[in-house]
Amino acid sequence: MALNFLSTFPPPAEGVRQQQLDTEAVIDGQVLGNGTLYIAESRLSWLDGSGMGFSLEYPSIGLHAVSRDVSVYPREHLYVMVNAKLGEKAQESNMMEDENGGGDYDDDDDDEPITEIRFVPSDRSALEAMFSAMCECQALHPDPDDEDSDDDFEGDEYDVEAHDGMEVDVAPAVAGQFDDADVDH
């Protein structure tokens, strides 16, 4: 995985709802190391000790959850799914699509690339506060394509058991988001 999207920037100074020191970032299975996670009203940011890191806008975050199932990942963590592929290869791929007749691009949700990020705090008791801060901040950035998202769920937390056995506390889903999902009963 190309991690050329990492850059240096100052930590957020305004609207920080949660600052979690000593938090490991893992992107698509690749450990970036320990740093500080900033859950701010405007963005979600992570910076290591040298000031290198990444920052995400909330509309790009499709899902966030607290994962406690150590059979899926060895430590409890805040799971974040980004509706894009982070890194240089994804950016190059998008540029090629535009150059090669972007008009034929099919905007099918099934083909949308994703990136999985796990934020593993050294203090696992902080997970609930991290999740709550994420819910609050994400609610400040409703999906403009969903007319119902302003009124749905009011930041409540839900315990769900996914079909693969992973138990998570999930952020409110967007109405209709999982209409085509396969569910085992």
Coordinates of C-alpha atoms in Angstrom, one line a residue:
M1 CA 0.0 0.0 0.0
A2 CA 1.3 3.4 -0.9
L3 CA 1.2 5.7 2.1
N4 CA 2.1 8.9 0.1
F5 CA -1.1 10.6 1.3
L6 CA 0.6 11.1 4.7
S7 CA 1.6 14.7 5.3
T8 CA 2.6 17.1 8.0
F9 CA 0.0 19.6 9.3
P10 CA -0.8 21.3 12.6
P11 CA -3.2 19.5 14.9
P12 CA -6.7 21.0 15.0
A13 CA -7.1 23.8 17.4
E14 CA -10.8 24.4 17.4
G15 CA -13.8 22.2 18.0
V16 CA -11.8 19.2 19.3
R17 CA -14.3 16.9 21.0
Q18 CA -11.8 14.1 21.8
Q19 CA -8.0 14.0 21.8
Q20 CA -6.7 10.5 22.3
L21 CA -3.0 10.2 23.0
D22 CA -1.0 7.0 22.3
T23 CA -3.4 5.6 19.7
E24 CA -2.2 3.2 17.1
A25 CA -3.4 3.7 13.5
V26 CA -3.8 0.7 11.2
I27 CA -4.8 1.3 7.6
D28 CA -5.9 -1.7 5.6
G29 CA -3.8 -3.9 7.8
Q30 CA -0.7 -1.8 7.7
V31 CA 0.4 -0.4 11.1
L32 CA 1.4 3.3 11.0
G33 CA 2.5 3.4 14.6
N34 CA 1.3 5.3 17.6
G35 CA 0.1 8.9 17.5
T36 CA -2.7 11.2 18.6
L37 CA -6.2 10.9 17.3
Y38 CA -8.1 14.2 17.1
I39 CA -11.9 14.0 16.7
A40 CA -12.8 17.5 15.9
E41 CA -16.0 19.0 14.6
S42 CA -14.5 19.7 11.2
R43 CA -12.3 16.6 10.6
L44 CA -10.9 13.4 12.0
S45 CA -7.1 13.6 12.2
W46 CA -4.3 11.4 13.3
L47 CA -0.7 12.6 13.8
D48 CA 2.4 10.6 14.8
G49 CA 5.1 12.0 17.1
S50 CA 7.0 13.6 14.1
G51 CA 3.9 15.5 12.9
M52 CA 3.1 13.1 10.0
G53 CA -0.4 11.9 9.6
F54 CA -3.7 12.1 7.8
S55 CA -7.0 13.9 8.0
L56 CA -10.5 12.9 6.9
E57 CA -13.6 14.8 6.2
Y58 CA -16.7 13.3 7.8
P59 CA -18.7 12.9 4.6
S60 CA -16.0 10.5 3.4
I61 CA -16.6 8.3 6.4
G62 CA -19.2 5.6 5.6
L63 CA -19.2 3.9 9.0
H64 CA -17.6 4.0 12.4
A65 CA -18.0 1.4 15.2
V66 CA -16.4 0.1 18.3
S67 CA -15.1 -3.4 17.6
R68 CA -14.7 -5.6 20.7
D69 CA -14.4 -9.0 19.0
V70 CA -10.7 -10.0 19.4
S71 CA -11.2 -13.0 17.1
V72 CA -11.6 -10.5 14.3
Y73 CA -8.8 -8.1 15.4
P74 CA -6.5 -8.8 18.4
R75 CA -7.4 -5.6 20.3
E76 CA -10.5 -3.6 20.9
H77 CA -10.5 -0.5 18.6
L78 CA -12.5 2.2 16.8
Y79 CA -13.2 1.0 13.3
V80 CA -13.6 3.6 10.6
M81 CA -14.6 2.7 7.0
V82 CA -13.7 5.4 4.4
N83 CA -15.6 5.6 1.1
A84 CA -12.4 5.9 -0.9
K85 CA -9.1 4.2 -1.4
L86 CA -6.4 6.2 0.4
G87 CA -3.0 6.3 -1.2
E88 CA -1.2 7.2 -4.5
K89 CA -2.4 4.2 -6.5
A90 CA -6.0 5.1 -5.9
Q91 CA -5.4 8.7 -7.0
E92 CA -3.6 7.6 -10.1
S93 CA -6.4 5.2 -10.9
N94 CA -9.0 8.0 -10.6
M95 CA -6.9 10.3 -12.8
M96 CA -6.7 7.5 -15.5
E97 CA -10.5 7.1 -15.4
D98 CA -11.0 10.8 -16.0
E99 CA -8.5 10.9 -18.9
N100 CA -9.9 7.7 -20.5
G101 CA -13.5 9.0 -21.0
G102 CA -14.8 9.7 -17.5
G103 CA -18.3 9.9 -19.1
D104 CA -18.5 6.0 -19.1
Y105 CA -17.8 5.9 -15.4
D106 CA -20.4 3.8 -13.6
D107 CA -21.1 5.2 -10.1
D108 CA -22.3 1.9 -8.7
D109 CA -22.0 1.6 -4.9
D110 CA -20.9 -2.0 -5.2
D111 CA -17.7 -0.9 -7.0
E112 CA -16.9 2.0 -4.7
P113 CA -13.4 1.5 -3.2
I114 CA -13.1 1.6 0.6
T115 CA -10.3 1.9 3.1
E116 CA -10.5 0.3 6.6
I117 CA -8.9 2.2 9.4
R118 CA -8.5 0.9 13.0
F119 CA -7.7 3.3 15.8
V120 CA -6.4 1.3 18.8
P121 CA -6.0 3.4 21.9
S122 CA -3.6 2.2 24.6
D123 CA -6.4 3.0 27.1
R124 CA -9.3 0.9 25.8
S125 CA -11.7 2.5 28.3
A126 CA -11.5 5.6 26.0
L127 CA -13.3 3.7 23.2
E128 CA -16.8 4.8 24.3
A129 CA -15.8 8.5 24.5
M130 CA -14.1 8.2 21.1
F131 CA -17.2 6.6 19.6
S132 CA -19.5 9.3 21.1
A133 CA -17.3 12.1 19.8
M134 CA -17.4 10.6 16.4
C135 CA -21.2 10.3 16.5
E136 CA -21.5 14.0 17.5
C137 CA -19.1 15.3 14.9
Q138 CA -20.5 13.1 12.1
A139 CA -24.0 14.4 12.9
L140 CA -22.7 17.9 12.2
H141 CA -22.1 16.8 8.6
P142 CA -25.2 15.1 7.3
D143 CA -25.2 13.4 3.9
P144 CA -26.6 16.0 1.4
D145 CA -28.0 13.2 -0.8
D146 CA -30.2 11.9 2.1
E147 CA -33.1 14.1 3.0
D148 CA -33.9 12.0 6.1
S149 CA -30.5 11.9 7.7
D150 CA -31.1 15.0 9.8
D151 CA -33.9 13.3 11.8
D152 CA -32.6 9.7 11.9
F153 CA -31.3 8.1 15.1
E154 CA -30.3 11.3 17.0
G155 CA -26.8 9.9 17.8
D156 CA -28.0 6.8 19.6
E157 CA -25.6 3.9 20.0
Y158 CA -26.6 0.4 18.8
D159 CA -25.2 -3.0 19.7
V160 CA -25.3 -5.2 16.6
E161 CA -23.9 -8.6 15.7
A162 CA -22.7 -8.6 12.1
H163 CA -23.0 -11.8 10.0
D164 CA -19.3 -12.6 10.4
G165 CA -19.7 -12.7 14.2
M166 CA -18.0 -9.3 14.9
E167 CA -19.9 -7.5 17.7
V168 CA -19.7 -3.7 17.3
D169 CA -21.3 -0.6 18.6
V170 CA -22.3 1.0 15.3
A171 CA -22.9 4.6 14.4
P172 CA -26.4 5.4 13.0
A173 CA -26.8 4.1 9.5
V174 CA -28.3 6.2 6.8
A175 CA -31.8 5.3 5.9
G176 CA -31.8 2.8 3.0
Q177 CA -28.1 2.3 3.2
F178 CA -28.3 -1.5 3.6
D179 CA -31.4 -2.2 1.6
D180 CA -29.5 -4.6 -0.7
A181 CA -27.4 -6.3 2.0
D182 CA -27.5 -10.1 2.3
V183 CA -28.7 -11.1 5.7
D184 CA -28.5 -14.6 7.2
H185 CA -31.4 -15.4 9.4

